[in-house]
Amino acid sequence: MHLLTILLLAATARAATRTEEVQKLLEADRFVAAKNKLKEALHDLTGAKPERAEVLSELGEVYLRWGRHNEALGAYEEATELLERLYGRADARVGVAADKLADTHVELKQFAEAVPIYQQLLDNMRRSPMGLSHPGEPPRLTLVHASSMLRSCSHLPCSHLLMLPCRPAHHTRQAWRGRAGRQEPQGGR
């Protein structure tokens, strides 16, 4: 077996073990321990790697289940941005991460931030080979979440955006780049 294959298998096994351990901690409502395990994994995973995005997404889930929605937003946002840099905005992995980000905005009733994300996801689906008829869960869930959100916020001036063709990203209030509507501190993160 090649060394690269062995290293990949070992990394996959470590990730699966970590995920199981985090799930057990969450089932026991041990949020701090779950967060610390994932933060430790992030420390070990430097640079733009898909594994780092996976850990960030798991961290977002921990924060969400813990009720710390703003921290969940940060983790989901970072995971989405990292995956977008690695694979491009239209990649399905980016869509899954962005969907979690939009859903968290909706839970916080931040509909104006969620709409451009859902809009971009739907536009990406329209352009994909399978379109909106894809039999998988992500398109169906995105459509369900988006329509549910629109029913609950039809009074918002932005609620019509999902019905229009997607505008270029620079017109969608930063879409999922950066914290939509929030100023970044000078000098970056």
Short mmCIF file of N, CA and C in Angstrom, two decimals:
data_model
loop_
_atom_site.label_atom_id
_atom_site.label_comp_id
_atom_site.label_asym_id
_atom_site.label_seq_id
_atom_site.Cartn_x
_atom_site.Cartn_y
_atom_site.Cartn_z
N MET A 1 0.85 -1.17 0.00
CA MET A 1 0.00 0.00 0.00
C MET A 1 0.90 1.24 0.00
N HIS A 2 0.52 2.25 -0.73
CA HIS A 2 1.30 3.47 -0.81
C HIS A 2 1.19 4.27 0.49
N LEU A 3 2.22 5.00 0.79
CA LEU A 3 2.26 5.81 2.01
C LEU A 3 1.13 6.82 2.05
N LEU A 4 0.83 7.46 0.92
CA LEU A 4 -0.25 8.44 0.86
C LEU A 4 -1.59 7.80 1.21
N THR A 5 -1.84 6.61 0.69
CA THR A 5 -3.08 5.90 0.99
C THR A 5 -3.18 5.58 2.47
N ILE A 6 -2.09 5.15 3.06
CA ILE A 6 -2.06 4.84 4.49
C ILE A 6 -2.36 6.09 5.31
N LEU A 7 -1.75 7.20 4.95
CA LEU A 7 -1.97 8.46 5.66
C LEU A 7 -3.42 8.92 5.54
N LEU A 8 -4.01 8.78 4.35
CA LEU A 8 -5.41 9.16 4.17
C LEU A 8 -6.35 8.28 4.99
N LEU A 9 -6.08 7.00 5.01
CA LEU A 9 -6.91 6.08 5.81
C LEU A 9 -6.80 6.40 7.29
N ALA A 10 -5.60 6.71 7.75
CA ALA A 10 -5.40 7.05 9.16
C ALA A 10 -6.14 8.34 9.51
N ALA A 11 -6.09 9.33 8.64
CA ALA A 11 -6.78 10.60 8.88
C ALA A 11 -8.29 10.39 8.91
N THR A 12 -8.81 9.56 8.02
CA THR A 12 -10.23 9.26 7.98
C THR A 12 -10.67 8.55 9.25
N ALA A 13 -9.87 7.62 9.73
CA ALA A 13 -10.18 6.89 10.96
C ALA A 13 -10.18 7.84 12.15
N ARG A 14 -9.21 8.75 12.21
CA ARG A 14 -9.16 9.73 13.31
C ARG A 14 -10.39 10.63 13.29
N ALA A 15 -10.79 11.06 12.10
CA ALA A 15 -11.96 11.93 11.98
C ALA A 15 -13.23 11.20 12.43
N ALA A 16 -13.37 9.95 12.04
CA ALA A 16 -14.55 9.17 12.44
C ALA A 16 -14.59 8.97 13.95
N THR A 17 -13.44 8.68 14.54
CA THR A 17 -13.36 8.51 15.99
C THR A 17 -13.72 9.82 16.69
N ARG A 18 -13.17 10.93 16.20
CA ARG A 18 -13.46 12.23 16.80
C ARG A 18 -14.94 12.54 16.73
N THR A 19 -15.55 12.28 15.57
CA THR A 19 -16.97 12.56 15.40
C THR A 19 -17.80 11.73 16.37
N GLU A 20 -17.46 10.46 16.52
CA GLU A 20 -18.18 9.60 17.48
C GLU A 20 -18.03 10.13 18.90
N GLU A 21 -16.81 10.51 19.27
CA GLU A 21 -16.56 11.03 20.62
C GLU A 21 -17.36 12.31 20.86
N VAL A 22 -17.38 13.20 19.88
CA VAL A 22 -18.13 14.45 20.02
C VAL A 22 -19.62 14.16 20.16
N GLN A 23 -20.14 13.23 19.36
CA GLN A 23 -21.56 12.88 19.44
C GLN A 23 -21.91 12.34 20.83
N LYS A 24 -21.04 11.50 21.39
CA LYS A 24 -21.29 10.98 22.74
C LYS A 24 -21.28 12.09 23.77
N LEU A 25 -20.36 13.03 23.62
CA LEU A 25 -20.31 14.17 24.54
C LEU A 25 -21.58 15.02 24.42
N LEU A 26 -22.05 15.22 23.20
CA LEU A 26 -23.28 15.99 23.01
C LEU A 26 -24.49 15.28 23.60
N GLU A 27 -24.55 13.96 23.43
CA GLU A 27 -25.66 13.19 24.01
C GLU A 27 -25.68 13.30 25.52
N ALA A 28 -24.51 13.49 26.13
CA ALA A 28 -24.40 13.64 27.58
C ALA A 28 -24.46 15.12 28.00
N ASP A 29 -24.80 16.00 27.06
CA ASP A 29 -24.85 17.45 27.31
C ASP A 29 -23.53 18.00 27.85
N ARG A 30 -22.43 17.45 27.37
CA ARG A 30 -21.09 17.92 27.77
C ARG A 30 -20.54 18.82 26.66
N PHE A 31 -21.15 19.99 26.55
CA PHE A 31 -20.86 20.90 25.45
C PHE A 31 -19.44 21.46 25.51
N VAL A 32 -18.97 21.79 26.70
CA VAL A 32 -17.62 22.35 26.83
C VAL A 32 -16.58 21.32 26.39
N ALA A 33 -16.75 20.08 26.81
CA ALA A 33 -15.81 19.03 26.43
C ALA A 33 -15.84 18.80 24.92
N ALA A 34 -17.03 18.82 24.32
CA ALA A 34 -17.15 18.64 22.87
C ALA A 34 -16.47 19.80 22.15
N LYS A 35 -16.73 21.02 22.62
CA LYS A 35 -16.10 22.20 22.00
C LYS A 35 -14.58 22.10 22.11
N ASN A 36 -14.08 21.74 23.28
CA ASN A 36 -12.63 21.66 23.47
C ASN A 36 -11.99 20.60 22.57
N LYS A 37 -12.66 19.47 22.40
CA LYS A 37 -12.13 18.42 21.52
C LYS A 37 -12.02 18.94 20.09
N LEU A 38 -13.03 19.66 19.64
CA LEU A 38 -13.01 20.19 18.28
C LEU A 38 -12.01 21.34 18.13
N LYS A 39 -11.90 22.17 19.15
CA LYS A 39 -10.91 23.26 19.10
C LYS A 39 -9.49 22.68 19.02
N GLU A 40 -9.26 21.59 19.74
CA GLU A 40 -7.96 20.91 19.69
C GLU A 40 -7.70 20.38 18.27
N ALA A 41 -8.72 19.80 17.67
CA ALA A 41 -8.57 19.31 16.30
C ALA A 41 -8.29 20.45 15.33
N LEU A 42 -8.95 21.60 15.53
CA LEU A 42 -8.70 22.77 14.68
C LEU A 42 -7.27 23.25 14.82
N HIS A 43 -6.76 23.20 16.03
CA HIS A 43 -5.38 23.63 16.28
C HIS A 43 -4.41 22.77 15.47
N ASP A 44 -4.72 21.48 15.37
CA ASP A 44 -3.86 20.55 14.63
C ASP A 44 -4.02 20.67 13.11
N LEU A 45 -5.15 21.20 12.66
CA LEU A 45 -5.43 21.31 11.22
C LEU A 45 -5.26 22.75 10.77
N THR A 46 -4.08 23.11 10.39
CA THR A 46 -3.84 24.47 9.93
C THR A 46 -3.97 24.53 8.41
N GLY A 47 -4.25 25.71 7.91
CA GLY A 47 -4.33 25.89 6.47
C GLY A 47 -5.69 25.53 5.91
N ALA A 48 -5.80 25.65 4.61
CA ALA A 48 -7.05 25.39 3.90
C ALA A 48 -7.15 23.91 3.57
N LYS A 49 -7.81 23.18 4.43
CA LYS A 49 -7.98 21.74 4.23
C LYS A 49 -9.46 21.38 4.39
N PRO A 50 -9.95 20.44 3.61
CA PRO A 50 -11.35 20.02 3.76
C PRO A 50 -11.65 19.51 5.17
N GLU A 51 -10.67 18.86 5.79
CA GLU A 51 -10.88 18.34 7.15
C GLU A 51 -11.14 19.47 8.14
N ARG A 52 -10.48 20.60 7.93
CA ARG A 52 -10.69 21.77 8.80
C ARG A 52 -12.14 22.26 8.67
N ALA A 53 -12.65 22.30 7.46
CA ALA A 53 -14.03 22.72 7.24
C ALA A 53 -15.00 21.76 7.92
N GLU A 54 -14.69 20.48 7.87
CA GLU A 54 -15.54 19.47 8.53
C GLU A 54 -15.58 19.70 10.04
N VAL A 55 -14.41 19.97 10.62
CA VAL A 55 -14.35 20.21 12.07
C VAL A 55 -15.10 21.51 12.42
N LEU A 56 -14.96 22.53 11.59
CA LEU A 56 -15.68 23.79 11.83
C LEU A 56 -17.19 23.56 11.79
N SER A 57 -17.64 22.74 10.85
CA SER A 57 -19.06 22.43 10.77
C SER A 57 -19.53 21.66 12.01
N GLU A 58 -18.71 20.72 12.47
CA GLU A 58 -19.05 20.00 13.70
C GLU A 58 -19.10 20.96 14.89
N LEU A 59 -18.17 21.91 14.92
CA LEU A 59 -18.15 22.90 15.99
C LEU A 59 -19.41 23.76 15.94
N GLY A 60 -19.84 24.11 14.73
CA GLY A 60 -21.10 24.86 14.59
C GLY A 60 -22.27 24.08 15.15
N GLU A 61 -22.29 22.77 14.91
CA GLU A 61 -23.36 21.92 15.45
C GLU A 61 -23.32 21.91 16.98
N VAL A 62 -22.12 21.83 17.54
CA VAL A 62 -21.99 21.85 19.01
C VAL A 62 -22.57 23.16 19.56
N TYR A 63 -22.14 24.27 18.98
CA TYR A 63 -22.63 25.57 19.44
C TYR A 63 -24.14 25.69 19.28
N LEU A 64 -24.67 25.19 18.17
CA LEU A 64 -26.10 25.26 17.92
C LEU A 64 -26.87 24.47 18.97
N ARG A 65 -26.43 23.25 19.24
CA ARG A 65 -27.11 22.42 20.25
C ARG A 65 -26.95 22.98 21.65
N TRP A 66 -25.89 23.75 21.85
CA TRP A 66 -25.60 24.38 23.13
C TRP A 66 -26.42 25.67 23.30
N GLY A 67 -27.01 26.13 22.21
CA GLY A 67 -27.78 27.36 22.25
C GLY A 67 -26.95 28.61 22.03
N ARG A 68 -25.74 28.44 21.56
CA ARG A 68 -24.84 29.57 21.32
C ARG A 68 -24.81 29.85 19.81
N HIS A 69 -25.90 30.44 19.35
CA HIS A 69 -26.13 30.62 17.92
C HIS A 69 -25.12 31.54 17.25
N ASN A 70 -24.69 32.59 17.91
CA ASN A 70 -23.71 33.48 17.28
C ASN A 70 -22.39 32.77 17.03
N GLU A 71 -21.96 31.93 17.97
CA GLU A 71 -20.74 31.15 17.76
C GLU A 71 -20.94 30.13 16.64
N ALA A 72 -22.15 29.56 16.58
CA ALA A 72 -22.46 28.62 15.49
C ALA A 72 -22.36 29.33 14.14
N LEU A 73 -22.89 30.55 14.07
CA LEU A 73 -22.79 31.32 12.83
C LEU A 73 -21.34 31.48 12.41
N GLY A 74 -20.49 31.84 13.35
CA GLY A 74 -19.07 32.04 13.03
C GLY A 74 -18.42 30.77 12.50
N ALA A 75 -18.72 29.64 13.13
CA ALA A 75 -18.12 28.37 12.71
C ALA A 75 -18.64 27.96 11.33
N TYR A 76 -19.97 28.07 11.12
CA TYR A 76 -20.54 27.71 9.82
C TYR A 76 -20.04 28.65 8.72
N GLU A 77 -19.91 29.91 9.05
CA GLU A 77 -19.42 30.88 8.08
C GLU A 77 -17.98 30.57 7.65
N GLU A 78 -17.14 30.27 8.63
CA GLU A 78 -15.75 29.94 8.31
C GLU A 78 -15.66 28.66 7.49
N ALA A 79 -16.47 27.66 7.85
CA ALA A 79 -16.48 26.41 7.08
C ALA A 79 -16.92 26.66 5.64
N THR A 80 -17.96 27.46 5.46
CA THR A 80 -18.47 27.77 4.13
C THR A 80 -17.41 28.49 3.30
N GLU A 81 -16.78 29.49 3.90
CA GLU A 81 -15.76 30.26 3.17
C GLU A 81 -14.57 29.38 2.79
N LEU A 82 -14.16 28.51 3.70
CA LEU A 82 -13.03 27.62 3.42
C LEU A 82 -13.36 26.66 2.27
N LEU A 83 -14.54 26.06 2.32
CA LEU A 83 -14.94 25.14 1.26
C LEU A 83 -15.08 25.87 -0.07
N GLU A 84 -15.56 27.10 -0.03
CA GLU A 84 -15.69 27.87 -1.26
C GLU A 84 -14.31 28.14 -1.88
N ARG A 85 -13.33 28.46 -1.03
CA ARG A 85 -11.97 28.66 -1.54
C ARG A 85 -11.40 27.37 -2.14
N LEU A 86 -11.72 26.25 -1.52
CA LEU A 86 -11.18 24.97 -1.99
C LEU A 86 -11.86 24.46 -3.26
N TYR A 87 -13.19 24.60 -3.34
CA TYR A 87 -13.94 23.92 -4.40
C TYR A 87 -14.74 24.84 -5.32
N GLY A 88 -14.90 26.10 -4.95
CA GLY A 88 -15.74 27.00 -5.75
C GLY A 88 -17.15 27.05 -5.20
N ARG A 89 -17.81 28.17 -5.42
CA ARG A 89 -19.11 28.43 -4.83
C ARG A 89 -20.19 27.41 -5.23
N ALA A 90 -20.12 26.86 -6.43
CA ALA A 90 -21.17 25.98 -6.92
C ALA A 90 -21.06 24.54 -6.41
N ASP A 91 -19.99 24.20 -5.71
CA ASP A 91 -19.78 22.84 -5.24
C ASP A 91 -20.83 22.46 -4.18
N ALA A 92 -21.30 21.22 -4.22
CA ALA A 92 -22.33 20.75 -3.29
C ALA A 92 -21.88 20.84 -1.83
N ARG A 93 -20.59 20.62 -1.57
CA ARG A 93 -20.10 20.71 -0.18
C ARG A 93 -20.24 22.13 0.34
N VAL A 94 -20.05 23.10 -0.51
CA VAL A 94 -20.24 24.51 -0.12
C VAL A 94 -21.72 24.73 0.16
N GLY A 95 -22.58 24.15 -0.68
CA GLY A 95 -24.01 24.30 -0.49
C GLY A 95 -24.51 23.75 0.83
N VAL A 96 -24.00 22.61 1.23
CA VAL A 96 -24.41 22.01 2.51
C VAL A 96 -24.00 22.93 3.67
N ALA A 97 -22.77 23.43 3.62
CA ALA A 97 -22.29 24.32 4.69
C ALA A 97 -23.08 25.64 4.69
N ALA A 98 -23.33 26.20 3.51
CA ALA A 98 -24.07 27.46 3.42
C ALA A 98 -25.51 27.28 3.88
N ASP A 99 -26.09 26.12 3.62
CA ASP A 99 -27.45 25.84 4.07
C ASP A 99 -27.52 25.87 5.60
N LYS A 100 -26.52 25.29 6.25
CA LYS A 100 -26.48 25.33 7.72
C LYS A 100 -26.34 26.76 8.22
N LEU A 101 -25.54 27.54 7.52
CA LEU A 101 -25.36 28.95 7.87
C LEU A 101 -26.69 29.70 7.74
N ALA A 102 -27.38 29.53 6.63
CA ALA A 102 -28.66 30.20 6.42
C ALA A 102 -29.70 29.75 7.45
N ASP A 103 -29.75 28.46 7.73
CA ASP A 103 -30.70 27.95 8.72
C ASP A 103 -30.46 28.58 10.10
N THR A 104 -29.20 28.78 10.44
CA THR A 104 -28.88 29.40 11.74
C THR A 104 -29.32 30.86 11.74
N HIS A 105 -29.14 31.56 10.63
CA HIS A 105 -29.65 32.93 10.54
C HIS A 105 -31.16 32.95 10.74
N VAL A 106 -31.86 31.99 10.15
CA VAL A 106 -33.31 31.92 10.30
C VAL A 106 -33.69 31.67 11.75
N GLU A 107 -32.98 30.76 12.42
CA GLU A 107 -33.27 30.50 13.83
C GLU A 107 -33.12 31.76 14.68
N LEU A 108 -32.21 32.63 14.28
CA LEU A 108 -32.00 33.90 14.99
C LEU A 108 -32.92 35.00 14.45
N LYS A 109 -33.83 34.64 13.54
CA LYS A 109 -34.75 35.58 12.91
C LYS A 109 -34.01 36.67 12.14
N GLN A 110 -32.85 36.33 11.62
CA GLN A 110 -32.06 37.23 10.79
C GLN A 110 -32.36 36.90 9.32
N PHE A 111 -33.60 37.15 8.95
CA PHE A 111 -34.07 36.76 7.63
C PHE A 111 -33.34 37.49 6.50
N ALA A 112 -33.03 38.76 6.71
CA ALA A 112 -32.35 39.52 5.65
C ALA A 112 -30.98 38.93 5.34
N GLU A 113 -30.34 38.29 6.32
CA GLU A 113 -29.06 37.64 6.08
C GLU A 113 -29.24 36.27 5.43
N ALA A 114 -30.34 35.59 5.75
CA ALA A 114 -30.58 34.24 5.22
C ALA A 114 -31.02 34.27 3.76
N VAL A 115 -31.81 35.25 3.37
CA VAL A 115 -32.36 35.29 2.02
C VAL A 115 -31.29 35.23 0.94
N PRO A 116 -30.24 36.08 0.98
CA PRO A 116 -29.24 36.00 -0.10
C PRO A 116 -28.52 34.66 -0.15
N ILE A 117 -28.35 34.01 0.99
CA ILE A 117 -27.69 32.71 1.01
C ILE A 117 -28.59 31.67 0.34
N TYR A 118 -29.87 31.64 0.74
CA TYR A 118 -30.80 30.71 0.09
C TYR A 118 -30.90 31.02 -1.40
N GLN A 119 -30.92 32.30 -1.75
CA GLN A 119 -31.02 32.68 -3.15
C GLN A 119 -29.84 32.12 -3.94
N GLN A 120 -28.63 32.25 -3.39
CA GLN A 120 -27.44 31.75 -4.06
C GLN A 120 -27.50 30.22 -4.19
N LEU A 121 -27.96 29.54 -3.12
CA LEU A 121 -28.08 28.09 -3.16
C LEU A 121 -29.06 27.65 -4.24
N LEU A 122 -30.20 28.31 -4.31
CA LEU A 122 -31.19 27.95 -5.32
C LEU A 122 -30.67 28.23 -6.73
N ASP A 123 -29.97 29.34 -6.88
CA ASP A 123 -29.40 29.66 -8.19
C ASP A 123 -28.38 28.60 -8.60
N ASN A 124 -27.53 28.18 -7.64
CA ASN A 124 -26.56 27.12 -7.93
C ASN A 124 -27.26 25.83 -8.33
N MET A 125 -28.36 25.51 -7.65
CA MET A 125 -29.10 24.30 -7.98
C MET A 125 -29.71 24.40 -9.38
N ARG A 126 -30.24 25.59 -9.71
CA ARG A 126 -30.83 25.77 -11.04
C ARG A 126 -29.80 25.52 -12.14
N ARG A 127 -28.55 25.92 -11.87
CA ARG A 127 -27.49 25.79 -12.87
C ARG A 127 -26.85 24.41 -12.89
N SER A 128 -27.10 23.61 -11.88
CA SER A 128 -26.48 22.29 -11.82
C SER A 128 -27.12 21.37 -12.85
N PRO A 129 -26.43 20.30 -13.23
CA PRO A 129 -26.99 19.39 -14.24
C PRO A 129 -28.35 18.82 -13.87
N MET A 130 -28.58 18.57 -12.58
CA MET A 130 -29.85 17.99 -12.16
C MET A 130 -30.90 19.05 -11.87
N GLY A 131 -30.47 20.29 -11.73
CA GLY A 131 -31.41 21.36 -11.45
C GLY A 131 -32.13 21.17 -10.13
N LEU A 132 -33.30 21.73 -10.03
CA LEU A 132 -34.09 21.64 -8.80
C LEU A 132 -34.78 20.29 -8.67
N SER A 133 -34.66 19.41 -9.66
CA SER A 133 -35.31 18.11 -9.61
C SER A 133 -34.43 17.06 -8.93
N HIS A 134 -33.27 17.48 -8.41
CA HIS A 134 -32.36 16.54 -7.75
C HIS A 134 -33.11 15.77 -6.67
N PRO A 135 -32.98 14.45 -6.62
CA PRO A 135 -33.74 13.65 -5.65
C PRO A 135 -33.17 13.71 -4.24
N GLY A 136 -32.01 14.26 -4.05
CA GLY A 136 -31.35 14.26 -2.74
C GLY A 136 -31.96 15.23 -1.76
N GLU A 137 -31.49 15.14 -0.54
CA GLU A 137 -32.00 15.97 0.53
C GLU A 137 -31.62 17.45 0.42
N PRO A 138 -30.38 17.81 0.10
CA PRO A 138 -30.03 19.24 0.17
C PRO A 138 -30.95 20.15 -0.63
N PRO A 139 -31.26 19.85 -1.91
CA PRO A 139 -32.16 20.76 -2.62
C PRO A 139 -33.54 20.82 -2.00
N ARG A 140 -34.08 19.67 -1.63
CA ARG A 140 -35.41 19.65 -1.05
C ARG A 140 -35.43 20.43 0.25
N LEU A 141 -34.43 20.23 1.10
CA LEU A 141 -34.39 20.95 2.37
C LEU A 141 -34.21 22.44 2.16
N THR A 142 -33.37 22.83 1.24
CA THR A 142 -33.18 24.25 0.97
C THR A 142 -34.49 24.88 0.52
N LEU A 143 -35.19 24.21 -0.38
CA LEU A 143 -36.47 24.75 -0.85
C LEU A 143 -37.49 24.82 0.28
N VAL A 144 -37.54 23.79 1.12
CA VAL A 144 -38.48 23.78 2.25
C VAL A 144 -38.13 24.90 3.22
N HIS A 145 -36.84 25.01 3.57
CA HIS A 145 -36.43 26.05 4.52
C HIS A 145 -36.68 27.44 3.96
N ALA A 146 -36.35 27.64 2.70
CA ALA A 146 -36.53 28.96 2.10
C ALA A 146 -38.01 29.33 2.04
N SER A 147 -38.86 28.40 1.62
CA SER A 147 -40.28 28.73 1.53
C SER A 147 -40.89 28.93 2.91
N SER A 148 -40.46 28.15 3.88
CA SER A 148 -40.94 28.32 5.25
C SER A 148 -40.54 29.69 5.79
N MET A 149 -39.30 30.07 5.54
CA MET A 149 -38.82 31.36 6.00
C MET A 149 -39.62 32.47 5.33
N LEU A 150 -39.88 32.34 4.04
CA LEU A 150 -40.62 33.39 3.34
C LEU A 150 -42.04 33.54 3.88
N ARG A 151 -42.66 32.41 4.23
CA ARG A 151 -44.01 32.50 4.80
C ARG A 151 -43.98 33.26 6.12
N SER A 152 -42.90 33.10 6.88
CA SER A 152 -42.85 33.75 8.19
C SER A 152 -42.34 35.18 8.12
N CYS A 153 -41.78 35.59 6.98
CA CYS A 153 -41.25 36.96 6.90
C CYS A 153 -41.70 37.66 5.63
N SER A 154 -42.90 37.36 5.17
CA SER A 154 -43.36 37.94 3.91
C SER A 154 -43.49 39.45 3.99
N HIS A 155 -43.50 39.99 5.20
CA HIS A 155 -43.58 41.44 5.36
C HIS A 155 -42.24 42.13 5.11
N LEU A 156 -41.15 41.36 5.04
CA LEU A 156 -39.84 41.96 4.83
C LEU A 156 -39.68 42.40 3.39
N PRO A 157 -39.01 43.52 3.16
CA PRO A 157 -38.82 43.97 1.79
C PRO A 157 -37.94 43.04 0.97
N CYS A 158 -37.14 42.19 1.62
CA CYS A 158 -36.24 41.30 0.87
C CYS A 158 -36.89 39.97 0.55
N SER A 159 -38.11 39.71 1.00
CA SER A 159 -38.68 38.38 0.85
C SER A 159 -38.96 38.00 -0.60
N HIS A 160 -38.98 38.95 -1.50
CA HIS A 160 -39.23 38.65 -2.91
C HIS A 160 -37.98 38.12 -3.61
N LEU A 161 -36.82 38.18 -3.00
CA LEU A 161 -35.57 37.86 -3.69
C LEU A 161 -35.50 36.42 -4.18
N LEU A 162 -36.10 35.49 -3.48
CA LEU A 162 -36.01 34.09 -3.90
C LEU A 162 -36.80 33.84 -5.18
N MET A 163 -37.69 34.72 -5.52
CA MET A 163 -38.49 34.53 -6.71
C MET A 163 -37.80 35.08 -7.96
N LEU A 164 -36.75 35.87 -7.77
CA LEU A 164 -36.06 36.49 -8.89
C LEU A 164 -34.84 35.68 -9.30
N PRO A 165 -34.39 35.84 -10.54
CA PRO A 165 -33.10 35.24 -10.90
C PRO A 165 -32.03 35.82 -9.99
N CYS A 166 -31.06 35.01 -9.66
CA CYS A 166 -30.03 35.44 -8.72
C CYS A 166 -29.25 36.62 -9.28
N ARG A 167 -29.06 37.62 -8.45
CA ARG A 167 -28.24 38.76 -8.82
C ARG A 167 -26.78 38.42 -8.56
N PRO A 168 -25.85 39.13 -9.17
CA PRO A 168 -24.43 38.86 -8.88
C PRO A 168 -24.16 39.00 -7.39
N ALA A 169 -23.17 38.26 -6.91
CA ALA A 169 -22.89 38.18 -5.48
C ALA A 169 -22.69 39.54 -4.85
N HIS A 170 -22.10 40.50 -5.56
CA HIS A 170 -21.86 41.79 -4.93
C HIS A 170 -23.14 42.56 -4.66
N HIS A 171 -24.28 42.07 -5.17
CA HIS A 171 -25.56 42.71 -4.92
C HIS A 171 -26.37 41.99 -3.86
N THR A 172 -25.87 40.92 -3.29
CA THR A 172 -26.66 40.13 -2.36
C THR A 172 -26.22 40.32 -0.92
N ARG A 173 -25.84 41.53 -0.58
CA ARG A 173 -25.41 41.86 0.78
C ARG A 173 -24.36 40.88 1.25
N GLN A 174 -23.40 40.63 0.44
CA GLN A 174 -22.24 39.80 0.70
C GLN A 174 -22.55 38.31 0.67
N ALA A 175 -23.76 37.94 0.27
CA ALA A 175 -24.16 36.53 0.26
C ALA A 175 -23.64 35.87 1.52
N TRP A 176 -22.84 34.82 1.39
CA TRP A 176 -22.37 34.19 2.63
C TRP A 176 -20.96 34.60 2.96
N ARG A 177 -20.38 35.55 2.26
CA ARG A 177 -19.03 36.02 2.58
C ARG A 177 -19.09 37.00 3.73
N GLY A 178 -18.32 36.77 4.72
CA GLY A 178 -18.28 37.66 5.87
C GLY A 178 -19.61 37.60 6.60
N ARG A 179 -19.71 38.24 7.68
CA ARG A 179 -20.98 38.25 8.41
C ARG A 179 -21.87 39.26 7.75
N ALA A 180 -22.86 38.76 7.03
CA ALA A 180 -23.71 39.63 6.23
C ALA A 180 -24.24 40.78 7.07
N GLY A 181 -24.00 41.98 6.58
CA GLY A 181 -24.53 43.16 7.23
C GLY A 181 -23.70 43.65 8.39
N ARG A 182 -22.62 42.96 8.76
CA ARG A 182 -21.79 43.38 9.89
C ARG A 182 -20.44 43.84 9.37
N GLN A 183 -19.88 44.82 10.04
CA GLN A 183 -18.56 45.32 9.67
C GLN A 183 -17.49 44.42 10.25
N GLU A 184 -16.47 44.13 9.46
CA GLU A 184 -15.31 43.40 9.94
C GLU A 184 -14.40 44.38 10.66
N PRO A 185 -13.74 43.96 11.73
CA PRO A 185 -12.79 44.85 12.38
C PRO A 185 -11.66 45.20 11.43
N GLN A 186 -11.09 46.40 11.63
CA GLN A 186 -9.98 46.81 10.77
C GLN A 186 -8.84 45.81 10.93
N GLY A 187 -8.21 45.47 9.82
CA GLY A 187 -7.08 44.53 9.86
C GLY A 187 -7.49 43.09 9.73
N GLY A 188 -8.76 42.80 9.42
CA GLY A 188 -9.20 41.41 9.21
C GLY A 188 -9.65 40.76 10.50
N ARG A 189 -9.72 39.44 10.46
CA ARG A 189 -10.22 38.68 11.62
C ARG A 189 -9.16 38.50 12.65
#
